[in-house]
PDB file of C-alpha atoms in Angstrom:
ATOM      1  CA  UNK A   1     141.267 -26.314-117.284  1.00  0.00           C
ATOM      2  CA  UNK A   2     143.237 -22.962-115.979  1.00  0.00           C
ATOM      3  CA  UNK A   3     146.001 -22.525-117.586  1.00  0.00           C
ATOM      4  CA  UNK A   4     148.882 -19.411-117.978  1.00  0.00           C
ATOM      5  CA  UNK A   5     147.876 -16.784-120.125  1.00  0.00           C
ATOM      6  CA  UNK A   6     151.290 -16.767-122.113  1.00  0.00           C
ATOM      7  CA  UNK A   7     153.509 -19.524-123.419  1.00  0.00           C
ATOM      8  CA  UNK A   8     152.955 -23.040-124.939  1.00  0.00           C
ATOM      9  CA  UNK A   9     150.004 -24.988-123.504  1.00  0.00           C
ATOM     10  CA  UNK A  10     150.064 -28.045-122.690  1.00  0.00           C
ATOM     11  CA  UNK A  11     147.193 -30.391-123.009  1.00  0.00           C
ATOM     12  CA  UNK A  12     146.273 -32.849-120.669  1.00  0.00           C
ATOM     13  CA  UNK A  13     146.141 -36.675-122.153  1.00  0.00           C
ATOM     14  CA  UNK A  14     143.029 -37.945-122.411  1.00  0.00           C
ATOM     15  CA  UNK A  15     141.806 -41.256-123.887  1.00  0.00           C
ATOM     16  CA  UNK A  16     140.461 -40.898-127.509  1.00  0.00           C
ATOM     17  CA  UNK A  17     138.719 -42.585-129.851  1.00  0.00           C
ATOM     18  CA  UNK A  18     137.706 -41.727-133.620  1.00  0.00           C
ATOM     19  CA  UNK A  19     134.161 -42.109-134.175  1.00  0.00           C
ATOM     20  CA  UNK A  20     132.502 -42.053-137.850  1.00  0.00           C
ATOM     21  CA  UNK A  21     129.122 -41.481-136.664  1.00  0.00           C
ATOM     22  CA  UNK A  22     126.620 -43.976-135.435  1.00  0.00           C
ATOM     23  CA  UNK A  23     122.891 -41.994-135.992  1.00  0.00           C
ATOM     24  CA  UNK A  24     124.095 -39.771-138.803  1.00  0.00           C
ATOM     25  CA  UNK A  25     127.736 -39.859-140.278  1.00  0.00           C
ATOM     26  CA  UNK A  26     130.417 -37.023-139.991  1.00  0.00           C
ATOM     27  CA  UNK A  27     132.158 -36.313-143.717  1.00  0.00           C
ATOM     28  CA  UNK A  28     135.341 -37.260-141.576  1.00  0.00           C
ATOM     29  CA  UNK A  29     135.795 -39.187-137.737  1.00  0.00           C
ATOM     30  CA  UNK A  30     136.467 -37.044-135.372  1.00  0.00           C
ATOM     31  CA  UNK A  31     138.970 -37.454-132.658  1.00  0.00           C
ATOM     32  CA  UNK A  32     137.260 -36.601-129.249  1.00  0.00           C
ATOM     33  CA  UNK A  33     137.545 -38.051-125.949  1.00  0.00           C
ATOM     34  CA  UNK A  34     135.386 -41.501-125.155  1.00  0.00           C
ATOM     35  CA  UNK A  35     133.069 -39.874-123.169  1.00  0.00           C
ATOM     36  CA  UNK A  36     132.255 -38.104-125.513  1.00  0.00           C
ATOM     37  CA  UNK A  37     131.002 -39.499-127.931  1.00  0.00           C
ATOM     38  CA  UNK A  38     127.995 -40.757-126.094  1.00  0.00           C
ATOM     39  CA  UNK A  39     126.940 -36.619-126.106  1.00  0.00           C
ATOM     40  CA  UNK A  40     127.711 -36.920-130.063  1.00  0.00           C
ATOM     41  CA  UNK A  41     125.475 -39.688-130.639  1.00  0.00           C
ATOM     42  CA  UNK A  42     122.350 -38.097-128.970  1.00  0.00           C
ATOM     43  CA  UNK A  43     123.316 -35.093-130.768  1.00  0.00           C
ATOM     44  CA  UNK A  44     123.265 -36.761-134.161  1.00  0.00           C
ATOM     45  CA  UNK A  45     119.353 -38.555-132.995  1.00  0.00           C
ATOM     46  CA  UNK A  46     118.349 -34.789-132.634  1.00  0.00           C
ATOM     47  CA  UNK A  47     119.779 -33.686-135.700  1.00  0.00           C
ATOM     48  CA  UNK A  48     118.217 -36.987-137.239  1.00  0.00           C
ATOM     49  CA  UNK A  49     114.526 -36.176-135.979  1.00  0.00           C
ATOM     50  CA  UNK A  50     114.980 -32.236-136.769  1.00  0.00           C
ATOM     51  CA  UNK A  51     115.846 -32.973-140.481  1.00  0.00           C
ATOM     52  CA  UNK A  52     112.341 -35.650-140.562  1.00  0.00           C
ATOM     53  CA  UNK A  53     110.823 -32.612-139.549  1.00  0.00           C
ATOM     54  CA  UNK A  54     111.761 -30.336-141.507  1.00  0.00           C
ATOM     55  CA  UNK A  55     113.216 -31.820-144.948  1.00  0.00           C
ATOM     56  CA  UNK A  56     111.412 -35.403-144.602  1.00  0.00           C
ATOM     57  CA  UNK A  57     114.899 -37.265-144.429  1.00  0.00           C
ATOM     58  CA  UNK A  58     117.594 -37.211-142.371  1.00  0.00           C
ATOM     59  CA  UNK A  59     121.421 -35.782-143.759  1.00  0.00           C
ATOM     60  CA  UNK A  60     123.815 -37.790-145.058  1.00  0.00           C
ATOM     61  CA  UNK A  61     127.098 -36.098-143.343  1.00  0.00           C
ATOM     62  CA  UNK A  62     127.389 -33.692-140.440  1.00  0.00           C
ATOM     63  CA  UNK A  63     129.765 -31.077-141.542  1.00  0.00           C
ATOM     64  CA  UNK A  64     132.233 -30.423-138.465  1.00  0.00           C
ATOM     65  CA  UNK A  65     135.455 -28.053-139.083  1.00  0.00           C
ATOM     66  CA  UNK A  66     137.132 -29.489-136.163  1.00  0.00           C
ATOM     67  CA  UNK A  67     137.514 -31.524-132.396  1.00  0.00           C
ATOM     68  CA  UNK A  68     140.613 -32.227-131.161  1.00  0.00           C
ATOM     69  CA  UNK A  69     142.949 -28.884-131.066  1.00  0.00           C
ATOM     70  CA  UNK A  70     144.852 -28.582-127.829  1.00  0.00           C
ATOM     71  CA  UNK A  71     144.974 -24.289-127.405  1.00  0.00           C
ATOM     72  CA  UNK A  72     143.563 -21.666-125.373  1.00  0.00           C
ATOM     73  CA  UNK A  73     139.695 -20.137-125.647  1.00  0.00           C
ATOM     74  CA  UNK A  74     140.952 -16.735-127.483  1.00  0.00           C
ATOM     75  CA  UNK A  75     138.363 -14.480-125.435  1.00  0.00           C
ATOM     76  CA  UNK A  76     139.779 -16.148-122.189  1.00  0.00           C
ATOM     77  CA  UNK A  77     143.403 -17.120-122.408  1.00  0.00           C
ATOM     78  CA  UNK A  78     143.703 -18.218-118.834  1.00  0.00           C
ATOM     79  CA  UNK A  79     141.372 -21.218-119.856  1.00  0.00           C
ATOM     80  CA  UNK A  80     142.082 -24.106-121.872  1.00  0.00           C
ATOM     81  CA  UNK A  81     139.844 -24.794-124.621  1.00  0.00           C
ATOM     82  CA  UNK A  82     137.475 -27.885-124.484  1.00  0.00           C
ATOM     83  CA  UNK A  83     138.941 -28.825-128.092  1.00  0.00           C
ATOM     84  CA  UNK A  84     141.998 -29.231-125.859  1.00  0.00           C
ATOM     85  CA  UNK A  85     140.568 -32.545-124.416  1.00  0.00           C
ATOM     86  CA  UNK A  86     138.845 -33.871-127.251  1.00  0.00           C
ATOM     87  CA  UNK A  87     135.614 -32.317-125.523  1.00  0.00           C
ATOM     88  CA  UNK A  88     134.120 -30.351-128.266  1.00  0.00           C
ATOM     89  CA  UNK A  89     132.942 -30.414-131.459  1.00  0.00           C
ATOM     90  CA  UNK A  90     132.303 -27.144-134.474  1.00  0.00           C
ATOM     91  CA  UNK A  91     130.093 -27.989-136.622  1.00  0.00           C
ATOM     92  CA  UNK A  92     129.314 -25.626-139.858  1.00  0.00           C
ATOM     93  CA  UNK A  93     126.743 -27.521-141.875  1.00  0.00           C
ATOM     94  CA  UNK A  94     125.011 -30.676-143.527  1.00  0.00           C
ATOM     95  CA  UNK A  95     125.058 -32.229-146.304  1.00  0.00           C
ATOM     96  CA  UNK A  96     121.725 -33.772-147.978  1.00  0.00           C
ATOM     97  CA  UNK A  97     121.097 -36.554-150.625  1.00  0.00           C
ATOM     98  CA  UNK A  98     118.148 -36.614-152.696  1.00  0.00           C
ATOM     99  CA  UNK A  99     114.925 -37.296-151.411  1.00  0.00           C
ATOM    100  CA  UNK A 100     113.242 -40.951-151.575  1.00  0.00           C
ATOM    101  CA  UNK A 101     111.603 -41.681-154.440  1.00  0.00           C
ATOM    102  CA  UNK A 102     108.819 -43.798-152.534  1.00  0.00           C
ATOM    103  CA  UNK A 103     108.549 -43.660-149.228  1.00  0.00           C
ATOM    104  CA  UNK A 104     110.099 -47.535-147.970  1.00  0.00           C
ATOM    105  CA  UNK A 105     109.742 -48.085-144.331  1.00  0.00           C
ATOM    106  CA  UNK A 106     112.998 -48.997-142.668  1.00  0.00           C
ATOM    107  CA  UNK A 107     114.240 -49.341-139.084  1.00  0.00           C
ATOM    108  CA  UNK A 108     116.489 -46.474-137.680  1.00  0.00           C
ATOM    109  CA  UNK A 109     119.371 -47.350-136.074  1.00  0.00           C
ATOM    110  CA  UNK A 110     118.141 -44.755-132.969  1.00  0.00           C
ATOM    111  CA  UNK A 111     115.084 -46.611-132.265  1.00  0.00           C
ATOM    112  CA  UNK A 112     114.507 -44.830-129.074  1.00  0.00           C
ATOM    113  CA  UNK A 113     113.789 -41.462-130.293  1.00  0.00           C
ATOM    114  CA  UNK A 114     112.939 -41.756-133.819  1.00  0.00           C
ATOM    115  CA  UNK A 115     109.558 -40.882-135.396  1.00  0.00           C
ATOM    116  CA  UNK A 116     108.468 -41.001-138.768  1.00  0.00           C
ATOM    117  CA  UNK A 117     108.678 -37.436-140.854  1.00  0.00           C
ATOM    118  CA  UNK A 118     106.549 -35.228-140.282  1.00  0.00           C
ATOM    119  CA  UNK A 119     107.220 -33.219-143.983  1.00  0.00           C
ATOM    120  CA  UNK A 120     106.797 -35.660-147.274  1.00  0.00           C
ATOM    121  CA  UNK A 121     109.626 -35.004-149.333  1.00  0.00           C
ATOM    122  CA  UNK A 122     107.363 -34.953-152.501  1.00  0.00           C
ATOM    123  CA  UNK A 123     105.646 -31.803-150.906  1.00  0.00           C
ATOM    124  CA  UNK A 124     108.679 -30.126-150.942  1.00  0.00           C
ATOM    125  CA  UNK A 125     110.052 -27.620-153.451  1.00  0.00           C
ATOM    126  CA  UNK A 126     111.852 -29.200-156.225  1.00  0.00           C
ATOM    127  CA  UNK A 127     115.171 -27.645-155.172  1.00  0.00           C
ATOM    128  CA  UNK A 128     114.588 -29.784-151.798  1.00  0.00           C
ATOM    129  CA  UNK A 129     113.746 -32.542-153.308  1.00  0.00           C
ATOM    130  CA  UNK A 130     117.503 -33.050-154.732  1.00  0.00           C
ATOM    131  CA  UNK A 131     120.492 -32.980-152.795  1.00  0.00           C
ATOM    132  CA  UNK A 132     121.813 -29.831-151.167  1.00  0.00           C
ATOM    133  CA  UNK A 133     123.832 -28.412-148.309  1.00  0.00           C
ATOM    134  CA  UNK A 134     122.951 -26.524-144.963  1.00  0.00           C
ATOM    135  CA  UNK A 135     125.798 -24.145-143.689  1.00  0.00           C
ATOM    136  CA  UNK A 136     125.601 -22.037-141.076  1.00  0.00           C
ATOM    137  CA  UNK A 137     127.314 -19.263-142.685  1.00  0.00           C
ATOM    138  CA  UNK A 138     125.099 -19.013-145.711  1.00  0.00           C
ATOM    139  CA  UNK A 139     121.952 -20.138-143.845  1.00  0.00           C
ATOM    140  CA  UNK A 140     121.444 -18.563-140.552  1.00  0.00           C
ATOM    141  CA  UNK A 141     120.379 -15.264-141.651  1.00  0.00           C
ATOM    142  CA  UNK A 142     119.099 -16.667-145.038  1.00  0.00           C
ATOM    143  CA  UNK A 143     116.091 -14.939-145.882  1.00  0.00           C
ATOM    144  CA  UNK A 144     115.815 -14.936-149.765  1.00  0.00           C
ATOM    145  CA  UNK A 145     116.206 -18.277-152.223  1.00  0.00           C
ATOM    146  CA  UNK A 146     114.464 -21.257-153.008  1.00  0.00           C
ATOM    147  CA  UNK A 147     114.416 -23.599-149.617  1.00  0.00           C
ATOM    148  CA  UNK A 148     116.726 -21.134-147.489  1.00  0.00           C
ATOM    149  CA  UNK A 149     113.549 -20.579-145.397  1.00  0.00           C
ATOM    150  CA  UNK A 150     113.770 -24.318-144.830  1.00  0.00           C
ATOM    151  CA  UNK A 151     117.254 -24.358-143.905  1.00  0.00           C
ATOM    152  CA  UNK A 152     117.027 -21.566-141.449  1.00  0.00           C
ATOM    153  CA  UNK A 153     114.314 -22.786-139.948  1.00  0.00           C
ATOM    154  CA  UNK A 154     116.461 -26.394-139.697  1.00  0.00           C
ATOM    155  CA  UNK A 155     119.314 -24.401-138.107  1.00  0.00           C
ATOM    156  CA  UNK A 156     117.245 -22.674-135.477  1.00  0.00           C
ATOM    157  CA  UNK A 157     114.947 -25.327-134.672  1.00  0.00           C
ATOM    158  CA  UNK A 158     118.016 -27.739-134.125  1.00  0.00           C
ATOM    159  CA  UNK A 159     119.754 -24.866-131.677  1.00  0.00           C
ATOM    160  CA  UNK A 160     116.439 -24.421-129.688  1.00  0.00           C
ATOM    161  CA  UNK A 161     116.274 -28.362-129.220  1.00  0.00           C
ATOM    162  CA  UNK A 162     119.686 -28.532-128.268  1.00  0.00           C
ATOM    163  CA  UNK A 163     118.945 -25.940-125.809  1.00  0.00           C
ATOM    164  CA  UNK A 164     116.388 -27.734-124.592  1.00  0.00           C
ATOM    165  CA  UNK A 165     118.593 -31.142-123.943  1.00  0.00           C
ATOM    166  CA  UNK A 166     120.611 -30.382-121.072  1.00  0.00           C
ATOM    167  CA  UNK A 167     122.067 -34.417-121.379  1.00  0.00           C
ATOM    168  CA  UNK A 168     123.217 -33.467-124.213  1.00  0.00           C
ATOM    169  CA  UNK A 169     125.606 -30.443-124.255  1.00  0.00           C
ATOM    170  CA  UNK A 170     126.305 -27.208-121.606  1.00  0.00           C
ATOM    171  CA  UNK A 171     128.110 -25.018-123.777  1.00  0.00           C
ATOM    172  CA  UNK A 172     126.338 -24.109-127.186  1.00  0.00           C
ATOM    173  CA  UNK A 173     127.461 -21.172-129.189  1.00  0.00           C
ATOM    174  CA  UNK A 174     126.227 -19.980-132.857  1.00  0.00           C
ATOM    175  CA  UNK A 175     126.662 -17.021-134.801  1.00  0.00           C
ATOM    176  CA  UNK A 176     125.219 -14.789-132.274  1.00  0.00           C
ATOM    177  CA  UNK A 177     128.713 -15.493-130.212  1.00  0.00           C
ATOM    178  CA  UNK A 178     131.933 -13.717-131.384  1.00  0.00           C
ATOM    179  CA  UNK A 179     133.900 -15.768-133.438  1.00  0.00           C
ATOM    180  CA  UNK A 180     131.329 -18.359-134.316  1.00  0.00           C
ATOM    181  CA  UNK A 181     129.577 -16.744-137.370  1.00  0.00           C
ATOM    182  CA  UNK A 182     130.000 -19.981-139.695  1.00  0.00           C
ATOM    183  CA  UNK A 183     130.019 -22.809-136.948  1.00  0.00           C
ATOM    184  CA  UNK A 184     128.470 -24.500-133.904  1.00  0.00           C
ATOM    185  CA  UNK A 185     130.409 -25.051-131.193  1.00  0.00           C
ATOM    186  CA  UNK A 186     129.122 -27.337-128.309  1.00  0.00           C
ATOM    187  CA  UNK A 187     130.821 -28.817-125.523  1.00  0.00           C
ATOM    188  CA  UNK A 188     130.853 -30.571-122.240  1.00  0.00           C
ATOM    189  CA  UNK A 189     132.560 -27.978-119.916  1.00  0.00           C
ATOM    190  CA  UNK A 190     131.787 -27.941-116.331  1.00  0.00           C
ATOM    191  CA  UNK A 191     129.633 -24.886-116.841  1.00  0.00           C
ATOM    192  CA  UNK A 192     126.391 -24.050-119.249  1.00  0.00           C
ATOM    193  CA  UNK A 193     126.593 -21.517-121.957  1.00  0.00           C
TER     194      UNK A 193
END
């Protein structure tokens, strides 16, 4: 993972595999390295349950702006960025269909963490109850607008269970980190952040 400061980098092959999405889908595969996406499908059974819990369905597409980019992490050019070996994900937002009209009982495909919702989707506001979109640029901060509360709340609560789930991911980085105002970026480096 060290690497010269200056001049092309070179990326170290890995084996890869695109992966759709198994728990919840991404609005394109992603390219990432096989063991990987193991971490991606716990990561999309948290995101599942968080969304029961908050919105009383789960998203329909995990937004992600990128995987695969072999380059060097700009704050420390002597490293090479876990995008470089397909070992990290950025992930801005997520995108919602309506809410169920009745509430039909069906079998998740995670069976081993999944719990019913928490939040009926008819209790919601009326604006939740269609389809909308999460992003972390608009949402993080969100304090004013009809569900915004909801999605900031979503955001946050999914970061703090993240946190929690160190099987999951070490690095995790939001808009508090420079450079990561409208994504989440979370890898599997050797060392937690």
């Amino acid at each position: 993972r060290e690497i010269a400061a200056k001049g092309k980098v070179r990326c170290t092959k890995v084996p890869m595999v695109r992966y759709k999405g198994d728990v919840v889908r991404y609005h394109h595969p992603v390219l990432v390295y096989v063991g990987f996406r193991d971490r991606l499908r716990l990561f999309e059974g948290v995101v599942r349950q968080t969304a029961l819990d908050i919105y009383g369905r789960a998203p329909r597409k995990i937004r992600h702006i990128g995987t695969y980019n072999c380059r060097r992490i700009s704050l420390w050019p002597t490293l090479l960025s876990e995008h470089g070996i397909a070992n990290g994900i950025d992930v801005a937002g997520f995108d919602f269909g309506p809410a169920p009209r009745r509430r039909a009982k069906r079998r998740s495909r995670d069976t081993s963490a999944a719990k019913a919702p928490t939040v009926d989707a008819a209790a919601l506001p009326r604006a939740l109850r269609r389809g909308f979109k999460v992003r972390m640029l608009k949402h993080w901060h969100a304090t004013k607008g009809v569900g915004h509360s909801h999605h900031r709340r979503f955001l946050r609560l999914l970061a703090a269970r993240l946190v929690q789930r160190r099987d999951i991911f070490r690095v995790l980085l939001g808009p508090s980190y420079p450079g990561h105002k409208n994504h989440f970026h979370f890898d599997v480096s050797p060392w937690r952040l």
